[in-house]
Amino acid sequence: MNDQTMIPNPSQPNVYGPITAGQMFERTFRLLRENFKLFFGIVLVLIGVEIVFGGIMAGVLGGSAFLLGGSAVGPASLGRILFLMPVVFVAGILLVILIQIIQGALFIATRAKLADTQITVGDACKLAADQVGRLIGISLLIVLRVIGYVLLFVLAFGILAGVIGAFGGLMHVAAGNPFSRGLLPSAGVIAFILLFLVAGLFAYLLFWLWLASRYALSIPAALAENLSVTESIRRSIHLSHGSRGRLYALFLAIVVADLAIAAVTVPFQLILGHGAYGNHGIAFGAIALLLAGFRILTSAFIVAIMGIATALCYYDLRVRKEGFGVVTPPPPTALPIAPAEPLPPDEPTADLPIS
């Protein structure tokens, strides 16, 4: 279905944009709050399947250890690896397919709510599942492109580090300082290396933000405009070119949220790992369950926010660059001109002769 048919009420502001970064987050949370069952239900489908897969994998691991022996080394461990490889491969493929369906379902649900259309969790997932082949193709092509860009980044960083190292070595030799195995570098050299590594990490973060914003709109473009795999990716690049501020804000917020969650959960994980060998198994088990539930809920919340906000960014860029959803008034029609009435005949100015 092409979104060109979704025209809002011309008497109201355009619901598709334009919006600022702050308005994007405000609308995202409002949509999630007003339609919590819809969006959270879509994400819980993914969480539930992940939990089921985890249970199946745990059962497979336990069964393989019982059947093939519990030895960590030797032929038994090799047999376990060969036994688990196809199981993990199939489970990974199914999980990737499900992730693409959930991403598409979140966009379809957001699109329906922007158009003030009723939709259920099952309807959104079914509409996304009908396009799963195209969604998987988009994801695979994006992965190949990302791998290529990452290799180029690593190669460029390695060349830059080599050039700087060679230049520093030449300066060291020119200064008459001999190289010695036991001689430690000076404080200035250590500070420069640390600054170089920090700058490299910062550049790597910016690089990933650029990659994420470059391809983030591929799935929305495919579903909204019925585009092919390559056309969807080109469409995402075209829409995001020069207008990635809101996408950068979204992904930075996700990174900050992940860091905050890690700061809360990692200390508890360390405590659990340390206390696993003590005599408080029940207490630590309860903490582990609470920690797992917290991570599941926060992960579902982040996935829902990212899906809704990405859809809002897609429509915002279409409004900014193409005027999507703007109802232009029809041109004024000229009033028909009535035909001129015939003039009365001129009256004679002289007396007519009498016949």
mmCIF file of C-alpha atoms in Angstrom:
data_model
loop_
_atom_site.group_PDB
_atom_site.id
_atom_site.type_symbol
_atom_site.label_atom_id
_atom_site.label_comp_id
_atom_site.label_asym_id
_atom_site.label_seq_id
_atom_site.Cartn_x
_atom_site.Cartn_y
_atom_site.Cartn_z
ATOM 1 C CA MET A 1 0.000 0.000 0.000
ATOM 2 C CA ASN A 2 1.430 3.354 -0.934
ATOM 3 C CA ASP A 3 1.332 5.988 1.775
ATOM 4 C CA GLN A 4 0.471 8.686 -0.726
ATOM 5 C CA THR A 5 -3.180 7.800 -0.113
ATOM 6 C CA MET A 6 -2.893 8.600 3.605
ATOM 7 C CA ILE A 7 -3.803 12.287 3.665
ATOM 8 C CA PRO A 8 -4.599 13.804 7.070
ATOM 9 C CA ASN A 9 -7.465 16.123 7.792
ATOM 10 C CA PRO A 10 -6.617 19.407 6.046
ATOM 11 C CA SER A 11 -8.234 21.369 8.878
ATOM 12 C CA GLN A 12 -5.625 20.029 11.377
ATOM 13 C CA PRO A 13 -1.801 20.297 11.481
ATOM 14 C CA ASN A 14 0.147 17.708 9.538
ATOM 15 C CA VAL A 15 0.556 14.716 11.878
ATOM 16 C CA TYR A 16 3.597 13.510 9.934
ATOM 17 C CA GLY A 17 5.794 16.521 10.616
ATOM 18 C CA PRO A 18 7.967 18.401 10.476
ATOM 19 C CA ILE A 19 9.210 17.708 14.003
ATOM 20 C CA THR A 20 12.277 18.548 16.036
ATOM 21 C CA ALA A 21 14.344 16.036 18.015
ATOM 22 C CA GLY A 22 12.490 16.971 21.198
ATOM 23 C CA GLN A 23 9.111 16.588 19.500
ATOM 24 C CA MET A 24 10.212 13.208 18.143
ATOM 25 C CA PHE A 25 10.853 11.869 21.645
ATOM 26 C CA GLU A 26 7.674 13.484 22.998
ATOM 27 C CA ARG A 27 5.516 11.926 20.269
ATOM 28 C CA THR A 28 7.259 8.576 20.659
ATOM 29 C CA PHE A 29 6.496 8.374 24.370
ATOM 30 C CA ARG A 30 2.959 9.641 23.827
ATOM 31 C CA LEU A 31 2.225 6.990 21.184
ATOM 32 C CA LEU A 32 3.731 4.308 23.400
ATOM 33 C CA ARG A 33 1.746 5.484 26.419
ATOM 34 C CA GLU A 34 -1.563 5.766 24.558
ATOM 35 C CA ASN A 35 -1.124 2.439 22.719
ATOM 36 C CA PHE A 36 0.923 0.518 25.275
ATOM 37 C CA LYS A 37 -0.796 -2.827 24.724
ATOM 38 C CA LEU A 38 -0.270 -2.630 20.968
ATOM 39 C CA PHE A 39 3.438 -1.741 20.872
ATOM 40 C CA PHE A 40 4.475 -3.659 23.958
ATOM 41 C CA GLY A 41 2.496 -6.655 22.743
ATOM 42 C CA ILE A 42 4.419 -6.647 19.454
ATOM 43 C CA VAL A 43 7.750 -6.556 21.275
ATOM 44 C CA LEU A 44 6.671 -9.222 23.772
ATOM 45 C CA VAL A 45 6.227 -11.606 20.842
ATOM 46 C CA LEU A 46 9.975 -11.288 20.239
ATOM 47 C CA ILE A 47 10.816 -11.529 23.947
ATOM 48 C CA GLY A 48 8.630 -14.593 24.368
ATOM 49 C CA VAL A 49 10.204 -16.385 21.436
ATOM 50 C CA GLU A 50 13.675 -15.538 22.749
ATOM 51 C CA ILE A 51 12.776 -17.012 26.134
ATOM 52 C CA VAL A 52 11.434 -20.152 24.466
ATOM 53 C CA PHE A 53 14.582 -20.439 22.335
ATOM 54 C CA GLY A 54 16.691 -20.010 25.457
ATOM 55 C CA GLY A 55 14.814 -22.799 27.190
ATOM 56 C CA ILE A 56 15.118 -25.070 24.176
ATOM 57 C CA MET A 57 18.844 -24.368 23.880
ATOM 58 C CA ALA A 58 19.313 -25.075 27.591
ATOM 59 C CA GLY A 59 17.459 -28.368 27.174
ATOM 60 C CA VAL A 60 19.509 -29.247 24.106
ATOM 61 C CA LEU A 61 22.729 -28.454 25.941
ATOM 62 C CA GLY A 62 21.685 -30.584 28.899
ATOM 63 C CA GLY A 63 20.547 -33.424 26.662
ATOM 64 C CA SER A 64 23.722 -33.366 24.608
ATOM 65 C CA ALA A 65 25.833 -33.373 27.765
ATOM 66 C CA PHE A 66 23.887 -36.431 29.023
ATOM 67 C CA LEU A 67 24.032 -38.307 25.724
ATOM 68 C CA LEU A 68 27.584 -37.453 24.709
ATOM 69 C CA GLY A 69 29.176 -37.260 28.117
ATOM 70 C CA GLY A 70 30.037 -34.347 30.363
ATOM 71 C CA SER A 71 33.724 -34.091 29.555
ATOM 72 C CA ALA A 72 34.854 -30.603 28.591
ATOM 73 C CA VAL A 73 37.647 -31.907 26.380
ATOM 74 C CA GLY A 74 38.138 -34.829 24.097
ATOM 75 C CA PRO A 75 35.859 -36.574 21.614
ATOM 76 C CA ALA A 76 32.750 -35.947 23.703
ATOM 77 C CA SER A 77 33.157 -32.166 23.574
ATOM 78 C CA LEU A 78 33.819 -32.317 19.827
ATOM 79 C CA GLY A 79 30.667 -34.376 19.386
ATOM 80 C CA ARG A 80 28.656 -31.828 21.362
ATOM 81 C CA ILE A 81 29.944 -29.034 19.146
ATOM 82 C CA LEU A 82 29.075 -30.921 15.960
ATOM 83 C CA PHE A 83 25.661 -31.769 17.377
ATOM 84 C CA LEU A 84 24.883 -28.191 18.410
ATOM 85 C CA MET A 85 26.118 -26.388 15.299
ATOM 86 C CA PRO A 86 23.050 -27.094 13.100
ATOM 87 C CA VAL A 87 20.698 -26.430 16.029
ATOM 88 C CA VAL A 88 22.283 -23.038 16.757
ATOM 89 C CA PHE A 89 22.333 -22.203 13.038
ATOM 90 C CA VAL A 90 18.625 -22.939 12.576
ATOM 91 C CA ALA A 91 17.703 -21.103 15.782
ATOM 92 C CA GLY A 92 19.747 -18.078 14.679
ATOM 93 C CA ILE A 93 18.025 -17.949 11.283
ATOM 94 C CA LEU A 94 14.572 -18.159 12.874
ATOM 95 C CA LEU A 95 15.469 -15.434 15.355
ATOM 96 C CA VAL A 96 16.723 -13.122 12.590
ATOM 97 C CA ILE A 97 13.491 -13.664 10.647
ATOM 98 C CA LEU A 98 11.439 -12.869 13.732
ATOM 99 C CA ILE A 99 13.423 -9.692 14.433
ATOM 100 C CA GLN A 100 12.707 -8.416 10.919
ATOM 101 C CA ILE A 101 8.995 -9.166 11.344
ATOM 102 C CA ILE A 102 8.909 -7.294 14.665
ATOM 103 C CA GLN A 103 10.656 -4.259 13.166
ATOM 104 C CA GLY A 104 8.183 -4.204 10.307
ATOM 105 C CA ALA A 105 5.247 -4.689 12.664
ATOM 106 C CA LEU A 106 6.319 -1.721 14.793
ATOM 107 C CA PHE A 107 6.453 0.501 11.727
ATOM 108 C CA ILE A 108 3.060 -0.717 10.477
ATOM 109 C CA ALA A 109 1.502 -0.098 13.906
ATOM 110 C CA THR A 110 2.996 3.403 14.088
ATOM 111 C CA ARG A 111 1.773 4.189 10.583
ATOM 112 C CA ALA A 112 -1.731 3.061 11.490
ATOM 113 C CA LYS A 113 -1.833 5.196 14.627
ATOM 114 C CA LEU A 114 -0.606 8.277 12.755
ATOM 115 C CA ALA A 115 -3.433 7.745 10.279
ATOM 116 C CA ASP A 116 -5.882 7.152 13.170
ATOM 117 C CA THR A 117 -6.576 3.599 11.996
ATOM 118 C CA GLN A 118 -7.396 0.676 14.264
ATOM 119 C CA ILE A 119 -4.923 -2.225 14.212
ATOM 120 C CA THR A 120 -4.135 -5.189 16.461
ATOM 121 C CA VAL A 121 -0.903 -6.946 17.353
ATOM 122 C CA GLY A 122 -1.817 -9.885 15.132
ATOM 123 C CA ASP A 123 -2.686 -7.675 12.177
ATOM 124 C CA ALA A 124 0.602 -5.751 12.397
ATOM 125 C CA CYS A 125 2.670 -8.934 12.674
ATOM 126 C CA LYS A 126 0.767 -10.583 9.814
ATOM 127 C CA LEU A 127 1.245 -7.612 7.475
ATOM 128 C CA ALA A 128 4.967 -7.594 8.286
ATOM 129 C CA ALA A 129 5.246 -11.365 7.888
ATOM 130 C CA ASP A 130 3.801 -11.091 4.385
ATOM 131 C CA GLN A 131 6.869 -8.992 3.452
ATOM 132 C CA VAL A 132 9.423 -11.059 5.382
ATOM 133 C CA GLY A 133 11.387 -12.071 2.283
ATOM 134 C CA ARG A 134 12.000 -8.470 1.327
ATOM 135 C CA LEU A 135 12.819 -7.504 4.924
ATOM 136 C CA ILE A 136 15.412 -10.265 5.228
ATOM 137 C CA GLY A 137 16.941 -9.288 1.890
ATOM 138 C CA ILE A 138 17.283 -5.691 3.075
ATOM 139 C CA SER A 139 18.931 -6.784 6.312
ATOM 140 C CA LEU A 140 21.399 -9.101 4.580
ATOM 141 C CA LEU A 141 22.416 -6.435 2.063
ATOM 142 C CA ILE A 142 22.844 -3.885 4.846
ATOM 143 C CA VAL A 143 25.033 -6.334 6.798
ATOM 144 C CA LEU A 144 27.287 -6.832 3.757
ATOM 145 C CA ARG A 145 27.596 -3.079 3.262
ATOM 146 C CA VAL A 146 28.334 -2.498 6.937
ATOM 147 C CA ILE A 147 31.052 -5.154 6.911
ATOM 148 C CA GLY A 148 32.664 -3.458 3.928
ATOM 149 C CA TYR A 149 32.565 -0.034 5.563
ATOM 150 C CA VAL A 150 33.961 -1.413 8.834
ATOM 151 C CA LEU A 151 36.870 -3.041 6.990
ATOM 152 C CA LEU A 152 37.595 0.266 5.251
ATOM 153 C CA PHE A 153 37.498 2.098 8.592
ATOM 154 C CA VAL A 154 39.853 -0.397 10.250
ATOM 155 C CA LEU A 155 42.208 -0.245 7.246
ATOM 156 C CA ALA A 156 42.248 3.576 7.287
ATOM 157 C CA PHE A 157 42.818 3.657 11.051
ATOM 158 C CA GLY A 158 45.637 1.115 10.748
ATOM 159 C CA ILE A 159 47.318 3.110 7.977
ATOM 160 C CA LEU A 160 47.031 6.312 10.018
ATOM 161 C CA ALA A 161 48.479 4.613 13.103
ATOM 162 C CA GLY A 162 51.334 3.199 11.031
ATOM 163 C CA VAL A 163 52.148 6.579 9.519
ATOM 164 C CA ILE A 164 52.106 8.276 12.922
ATOM 165 C CA GLY A 165 54.253 5.509 14.415
ATOM 166 C CA ALA A 166 56.771 5.717 11.574
ATOM 167 C CA PHE A 167 56.917 9.510 11.862
ATOM 168 C CA GLY A 168 57.421 9.276 15.626
ATOM 169 C CA GLY A 169 60.191 6.735 15.156
ATOM 170 C CA LEU A 170 61.968 8.951 12.671
ATOM 171 C CA MET A 171 61.715 11.901 15.056
ATOM 172 C CA HIS A 172 63.059 9.719 17.851
ATOM 173 C CA VAL A 173 66.052 8.681 15.772
ATOM 174 C CA ALA A 174 66.641 12.216 14.522
ATOM 175 C CA ALA A 175 66.775 13.430 18.127
ATOM 176 C CA GLY A 176 69.608 10.994 18.804
ATOM 177 C CA ASN A 177 67.657 8.839 21.264
ATOM 178 C CA PRO A 178 68.585 5.185 20.801
ATOM 179 C CA PHE A 179 65.962 2.462 21.051
ATOM 180 C CA SER A 180 66.353 0.202 24.053
ATOM 181 C CA ARG A 181 64.322 -2.797 25.106
ATOM 182 C CA GLY A 182 64.170 -1.760 28.746
ATOM 183 C CA LEU A 183 63.573 1.928 28.037
ATOM 184 C CA LEU A 184 59.972 2.975 28.647
ATOM 185 C CA PRO A 185 58.394 5.669 26.466
ATOM 186 C CA SER A 186 58.183 9.136 27.913
ATOM 187 C CA ALA A 187 55.061 10.537 29.566
ATOM 188 C CA GLY A 188 54.370 12.672 26.497
ATOM 189 C CA VAL A 189 54.421 9.618 24.211
ATOM 190 C CA ILE A 190 52.104 7.686 26.535
ATOM 191 C CA ALA A 191 49.704 10.642 26.700
ATOM 192 C CA PHE A 192 49.751 10.943 22.912
ATOM 193 C CA ILE A 193 48.976 7.223 22.504
ATOM 194 C CA LEU A 194 46.096 7.462 24.950
ATOM 195 C CA LEU A 195 44.698 10.535 23.207
ATOM 196 C CA PHE A 196 45.027 8.788 19.865
ATOM 197 C CA LEU A 197 43.118 5.750 21.144
ATOM 198 C CA VAL A 198 40.379 7.925 22.659
ATOM 199 C CA ALA A 199 40.072 9.871 19.396
ATOM 200 C CA GLY A 200 39.890 6.559 17.523
ATOM 201 C CA LEU A 201 37.085 5.302 19.778
ATOM 202 C CA PHE A 202 35.201 8.584 19.352
ATOM 203 C CA ALA A 203 35.624 8.410 15.566
ATOM 204 C CA TYR A 204 34.436 4.781 15.658
ATOM 205 C CA LEU A 205 31.284 5.819 17.561
ATOM 206 C CA LEU A 206 30.570 8.583 15.041
ATOM 207 C CA PHE A 207 31.197 6.106 12.239
ATOM 208 C CA TRP A 208 28.589 3.696 13.634
ATOM 209 C CA LEU A 209 26.107 6.512 14.135
ATOM 210 C CA TRP A 210 26.592 7.473 10.497
ATOM 211 C CA LEU A 211 26.076 3.873 9.357
ATOM 212 C CA ALA A 212 22.978 3.388 11.512
ATOM 213 C CA SER A 213 21.344 6.614 10.323
ATOM 214 C CA ARG A 214 22.269 5.857 6.705
ATOM 215 C CA TYR A 215 20.310 2.592 6.581
ATOM 216 C CA ALA A 216 17.745 3.031 9.390
ATOM 217 C CA LEU A 217 14.915 4.024 7.043
ATOM 218 C CA SER A 218 15.254 1.066 4.644
ATOM 219 C CA ILE A 219 12.509 -1.085 6.177
ATOM 220 C CA PRO A 220 10.042 1.826 6.562
ATOM 221 C CA ALA A 221 10.660 2.788 2.926
ATOM 222 C CA ALA A 222 10.099 -0.785 1.763
ATOM 223 C CA LEU A 223 6.812 -1.155 3.635
ATOM 224 C CA ALA A 224 5.431 2.332 3.014
ATOM 225 C CA GLU A 225 6.352 2.716 -0.667
ATOM 226 C CA ASN A 226 6.421 -0.947 -1.804
ATOM 227 C CA LEU A 227 10.053 -0.757 -2.955
ATOM 228 C CA SER A 228 12.460 -3.551 -3.767
ATOM 229 C CA VAL A 229 15.498 -4.426 -1.644
ATOM 230 C CA THR A 230 18.022 -2.202 -3.407
ATOM 231 C CA GLU A 231 15.497 0.587 -3.980
ATOM 232 C CA SER A 232 14.644 0.625 -0.262
ATOM 233 C CA ILE A 233 18.288 1.043 0.717
ATOM 234 C CA ARG A 234 18.828 3.795 -1.848
ATOM 235 C CA ARG A 235 15.650 5.473 -0.628
ATOM 236 C CA SER A 236 16.920 5.420 2.958
ATOM 237 C CA ILE A 237 20.236 6.950 1.903
ATOM 238 C CA HIS A 238 18.440 9.644 -0.097
ATOM 239 C CA LEU A 239 16.019 10.596 2.678
ATOM 240 C CA SER A 240 18.657 10.692 5.417
ATOM 241 C CA HIS A 241 21.251 12.591 3.379
ATOM 242 C CA GLY A 242 21.928 15.938 4.989
ATOM 243 C CA SER A 243 19.092 15.532 7.535
ATOM 244 C CA ARG A 244 20.255 13.022 10.135
ATOM 245 C CA GLY A 245 20.004 15.150 13.264
ATOM 246 C CA ARG A 246 16.941 13.400 14.677
ATOM 247 C CA LEU A 247 18.339 9.971 13.826
ATOM 248 C CA TYR A 248 21.627 10.845 15.555
ATOM 249 C CA ALA A 249 19.679 11.983 18.619
ATOM 250 C CA LEU A 250 17.690 8.744 18.633
ATOM 251 C CA PHE A 251 20.691 6.421 18.419
ATOM 252 C CA LEU A 252 22.698 8.439 20.956
ATOM 253 C CA ALA A 253 19.773 8.158 23.353
ATOM 254 C CA ILE A 254 19.713 4.383 22.807
ATOM 255 C CA VAL A 255 23.460 4.157 23.502
ATOM 256 C CA VAL A 256 23.086 6.205 26.696
ATOM 257 C CA ALA A 257 20.161 4.031 27.807
ATOM 258 C CA ASP A 258 22.170 0.846 27.201
ATOM 259 C CA LEU A 259 25.104 2.246 29.195
ATOM 260 C CA ALA A 260 22.780 3.210 32.040
ATOM 261 C CA ILE A 261 21.228 -0.268 32.092
ATOM 262 C CA ALA A 262 24.692 -1.844 32.094
ATOM 263 C CA ALA A 263 25.763 0.421 34.978
ATOM 264 C CA VAL A 264 22.802 -0.854 36.998
ATOM 265 C CA THR A 265 22.932 -4.545 36.097
ATOM 266 C CA VAL A 266 26.671 -5.287 35.873
ATOM 267 C CA PRO A 267 27.337 -4.812 39.620
ATOM 268 C CA PHE A 268 24.482 -7.199 40.428
ATOM 269 C CA GLN A 269 25.867 -9.711 37.940
ATOM 270 C CA LEU A 270 29.258 -9.536 39.645
ATOM 271 C CA ILE A 271 27.591 -10.057 43.011
ATOM 272 C CA LEU A 272 25.690 -13.043 41.667
ATOM 273 C CA GLY A 273 28.836 -14.507 40.167
ATOM 274 C CA HIS A 274 30.671 -14.114 43.461
ATOM 275 C CA GLY A 275 27.827 -15.453 45.588
ATOM 276 C CA ALA A 276 27.082 -18.465 43.388
ATOM 277 C CA TYR A 277 29.641 -20.464 45.361
ATOM 278 C CA GLY A 278 28.198 -19.548 48.774
ATOM 279 C CA ASN A 279 25.372 -20.924 50.851
ATOM 280 C CA HIS A 280 22.721 -18.377 49.793
ATOM 281 C CA GLY A 281 21.552 -20.090 46.618
ATOM 282 C CA ILE A 282 17.852 -19.226 47.033
ATOM 283 C CA ALA A 283 18.475 -15.531 47.663
ATOM 284 C CA PHE A 284 20.867 -15.195 44.769
ATOM 285 C CA GLY A 285 18.490 -17.147 42.539
ATOM 286 C CA ALA A 286 15.696 -14.694 43.332
ATOM 287 C CA ILE A 287 18.009 -11.771 42.544
ATOM 288 C CA ALA A 288 18.962 -13.421 39.269
ATOM 289 C CA LEU A 289 15.309 -13.787 38.284
ATOM 290 C CA LEU A 290 14.577 -10.151 39.147
ATOM 291 C CA LEU A 291 17.623 -9.048 37.171
ATOM 292 C CA ALA A 292 16.556 -11.117 34.155
ATOM 293 C CA GLY A 293 13.044 -9.679 34.312
ATOM 294 C CA PHE A 294 14.415 -6.141 34.540
ATOM 295 C CA ARG A 295 16.625 -6.660 31.484
ATOM 296 C CA ILE A 296 13.734 -8.165 29.510
ATOM 297 C CA LEU A 297 11.419 -5.258 30.298
ATOM 298 C CA THR A 298 14.026 -2.588 29.546
ATOM 299 C CA SER A 299 15.019 -4.312 26.307
ATOM 300 C CA ALA A 300 11.386 -4.475 25.199
ATOM 301 C CA PHE A 301 10.922 -0.810 26.100
ATOM 302 C CA ILE A 302 14.001 0.228 24.081
ATOM 303 C CA VAL A 303 12.973 -1.855 21.051
ATOM 304 C CA ALA A 304 9.486 -0.309 21.058
ATOM 305 C CA ILE A 305 10.873 3.228 21.366
ATOM 306 C CA MET A 306 13.342 2.660 18.550
ATOM 307 C CA GLY A 307 10.669 1.250 16.237
ATOM 308 C CA ILE A 308 8.224 4.104 16.839
ATOM 309 C CA ALA A 309 10.849 6.856 16.641
ATOM 310 C CA THR A 310 12.315 5.463 13.410
ATOM 311 C CA ALA A 311 8.870 5.582 11.792
ATOM 312 C CA LEU A 312 8.413 9.180 12.951
ATOM 313 C CA CYS A 313 11.821 10.126 11.513
ATOM 314 C CA TYR A 314 10.917 8.520 8.191
ATOM 315 C CA TYR A 315 7.723 10.540 7.816
ATOM 316 C CA ASP A 316 9.397 13.698 9.110
ATOM 317 C CA LEU A 317 12.028 13.507 6.366
ATOM 318 C CA ARG A 318 9.375 12.867 3.730
ATOM 319 C CA VAL A 319 7.482 15.932 4.914
ATOM 320 C CA ARG A 320 10.632 18.067 4.855
ATOM 321 C CA LYS A 321 11.882 16.908 1.471
ATOM 322 C CA GLU A 322 8.689 16.040 -0.389
ATOM 323 C CA GLY A 323 5.838 17.779 1.412
ATOM 324 C CA PHE A 324 4.215 14.471 2.376
ATOM 325 C CA GLY A 325 0.763 14.860 3.899
ATOM 326 C CA VAL A 326 0.450 18.509 2.948
ATOM 327 C CA VAL A 327 -2.932 19.137 1.357
ATOM 328 C CA THR A 328 -2.626 21.812 -1.291
ATOM 329 C CA PRO A 329 -5.810 23.771 -2.008
ATOM 330 C CA PRO A 330 -7.221 23.303 -5.509
ATOM 331 C CA PRO A 331 -6.625 26.140 -7.976
ATOM 332 C CA PRO A 332 -9.458 28.672 -8.120
ATOM 333 C CA THR A 333 -11.889 28.020 -10.902
ATOM 334 C CA ALA A 334 -12.966 30.921 -13.113
ATOM 335 C CA LEU A 335 -16.648 31.809 -12.980
ATOM 336 C CA PRO A 336 -18.479 31.255 -16.284
ATOM 337 C CA ILE A 337 -19.183 34.451 -18.194
ATOM 338 C CA ALA A 338 -22.769 34.829 -19.270
ATOM 339 C CA PRO A 339 -23.323 35.615 -22.959
ATOM 340 C CA ALA A 340 -23.957 39.247 -23.722
ATOM 341 C CA GLU A 341 -27.596 40.232 -24.269
ATOM 342 C CA PRO A 342 -28.430 41.558 -27.767
ATOM 343 C CA LEU A 343 -28.743 45.312 -27.967
ATOM 344 C CA PRO A 344 -32.204 46.735 -28.906
ATOM 345 C CA PRO A 345 -32.541 48.075 -32.486
ATOM 346 C CA ASP A 346 -31.835 51.725 -33.007
ATOM 347 C CA GLU A 347 -34.912 53.921 -33.236
ATOM 348 C CA PRO A 348 -35.270 55.893 -36.494
ATOM 349 C CA THR A 349 -34.378 59.550 -36.251
ATOM 350 C CA ALA A 350 -36.766 60.665 -39.141
ATOM 351 C CA ASP A 351 -40.403 60.086 -39.958
ATOM 352 C CA LEU A 352 -41.003 57.005 -42.045
ATOM 353 C CA PRO A 353 -42.987 57.500 -45.299
ATOM 354 C CA ILE A 354 -46.584 56.385 -45.289
ATOM 355 C CA SER A 355 -47.218 53.650 -47.792
#
